[in-house]
Coordinates of C-alpha atoms in Angstrom, one line a residue:
M1 CA -1.6 6.6 17.1
D2 CA -0.2 4.0 19.7
L3 CA -1.7 0.4 18.4
F4 CA -1.2 -1.4 21.4
S5 CA -2.6 1.1 23.7
N6 CA -6.3 1.2 22.5
K7 CA -7.6 -2.4 22.8
K8 CA -10.9 -1.6 20.0
D9 CA -8.6 0.3 17.8
W10 CA -6.3 -2.7 17.6
R11 CA -8.4 -5.5 16.5
T12 CA -9.8 -3.4 14.4
Y13 CA -7.0 -2.3 12.4
T14 CA -5.9 -6.7 13.4
A15 CA -9.2 -7.3 11.1
K16 CA -8.4 -4.4 8.2
R17 CA -5.2 -5.9 7.5
M18 CA -5.9 -9.4 7.7
Q19 CA -9.1 -8.6 5.4
K20 CA -7.1 -6.4 3.0
S21 CA -3.7 -9.6 2.9
E22 CA -6.9 -12.1 1.5
A23 CA -8.1 -9.4 -1.1
N24 CA -5.2 -8.6 -1.4
L25 CA -3.9 -12.7 -1.8
T26 CA -6.7 -13.9 -4.2
K27 CA -6.4 -10.8 -6.4
A28 CA -3.2 -12.5 -6.9
I29 CA -4.1 -15.7 -7.2
E30 CA -6.6 -14.6 -10.3
T31 CA -4.2 -12.9 -12.3
A32 CA -1.4 -14.9 -12.2
D33 CA 0.4 -17.0 -14.6
L34 CA 0.8 -20.5 -13.2
S35 CA 3.8 -21.2 -15.3
D36 CA 5.3 -18.4 -14.0
Y37 CA 7.6 -19.7 -11.1
Q38 CA 8.9 -16.5 -9.3
I39 CA 5.1 -15.3 -9.3
V40 CA 3.9 -18.8 -8.1
H41 CA 6.1 -18.8 -5.4
S42 CA 5.1 -15.5 -4.4
I43 CA 1.8 -15.8 -3.5
R44 CA 2.8 -19.0 -2.0
K45 CA 5.0 -16.8 0.8
Q46 CA 1.9 -14.6 0.7
A47 CA -0.3 -16.8 1.8
K48 CA 1.8 -18.2 4.2
K49 CA 1.9 -15.1 5.6
L50 CA -1.0 -14.8 6.3
K51 CA -2.2 -18.0 7.1
Y52 CA 0.6 -17.2 10.3
A53 CA -1.0 -13.8 11.0
A54 CA -4.0 -15.5 11.3
H55 CA -2.8 -18.1 13.5
Y56 CA -2.0 -15.3 15.0
F57 CA -3.3 -13.2 15.9
N58 CA -6.8 -14.6 16.3
P59 CA -6.5 -14.6 20.1
T60 CA -6.4 -10.4 20.3
V61 CA -9.9 -9.7 17.6
K62 CA -13.0 -10.7 18.5
K63 CA -13.6 -11.2 14.4
N64 CA -12.7 -15.8 13.4
L65 CA -9.5 -15.4 12.0
R66 CA -9.3 -19.5 11.7
K67 CA -11.6 -19.2 8.3
F68 CA -8.5 -16.5 7.1
E69 CA -6.0 -19.1 8.6
L70 CA -7.7 -22.7 6.9
Q71 CA -8.1 -20.8 3.2
A72 CA -4.3 -19.6 3.6
G73 CA -3.3 -22.5 4.5
E74 CA -5.1 -24.8 1.4
I75 CA -3.7 -22.0 -0.9
Q76 CA -0.3 -23.1 1.1
S77 CA 0.5 -25.9 0.1
K78 CA -1.6 -26.8 -3.8
F79 CA 0.8 -23.0 -4.6
G80 CA 4.0 -25.4 -2.9
E81 CA 3.0 -28.5 -5.3
I82 CA 3.0 -25.8 -7.9
T83 CA 6.6 -24.7 -7.6
D84 CA 7.6 -28.5 -6.6
N85 CA 6.7 -29.3 -9.2
H86 CA 9.0 -26.5 -11.7
V87 CA 11.7 -27.0 -9.5
N88 CA 11.6 -30.9 -9.9
Y89 CA 10.9 -29.6 -14.3
Q90 CA 13.8 -28.4 -14.0
L91 CA 15.6 -30.2 -12.7
L92 CA 14.7 -32.9 -14.8
T93 CA 15.9 -31.3 -18.0
D94 CA 19.1 -30.3 -16.6
Y95 CA 20.1 -33.8 -15.7
A96 CA 18.6 -35.6 -19.1
D97 CA 20.9 -32.9 -20.4
R98 CA 24.4 -33.8 -18.6
V99 CA 23.7 -37.5 -19.2
S100 CA 24.9 -39.3 -21.5
E101 CA 23.5 -42.9 -21.9
P102 CA 20.6 -42.7 -23.9
D103 CA 18.2 -45.0 -22.2
L104 CA 18.7 -43.0 -19.3
Q105 CA 18.1 -40.1 -20.9
S106 CA 14.6 -40.7 -22.2
L107 CA 13.2 -42.5 -19.4
L108 CA 14.4 -38.5 -16.7
L109 CA 11.9 -37.2 -19.7
A110 CA 9.6 -39.4 -19.7
I111 CA 9.0 -39.0 -15.9
R112 CA 10.1 -35.0 -16.5
D113 CA 6.9 -34.9 -19.3
D114 CA 4.2 -37.0 -16.9
I115 CA 4.4 -34.5 -14.3
P116 CA 0.6 -32.1 -13.9
F117 CA 1.1 -28.4 -15.2
D118 CA -2.4 -28.6 -15.2
H119 CA -3.2 -26.0 -12.3
T120 CA -5.9 -23.7 -14.3
S121 CA -7.5 -24.8 -11.5
A122 CA -5.1 -23.3 -9.1

């Protein structure tokens, strides 16, 4: 079947794919271990793909995909913040391990310990 030869089929296909992508993203978020950097990063990339697909395919379908774009953008931002926190936490830990001055080490660890990791509402 050539999806491009029949506009109606393309619209149906695109709308269904967007709904399936949203369902997969929702399931991934519900089951995610937010302390696992790789999982958080993977969900962020999944949201980014959905966001841009909704943006660029919106003109090709009858159903307005703006809802998908906005929701995926919010998820991408939230999971980007969690990803940044993971990276910053690890960098501060590594820097603290490398310095020999106790005051500087304490400062780096104090900054690290202020990084929020309670992301249960993601």
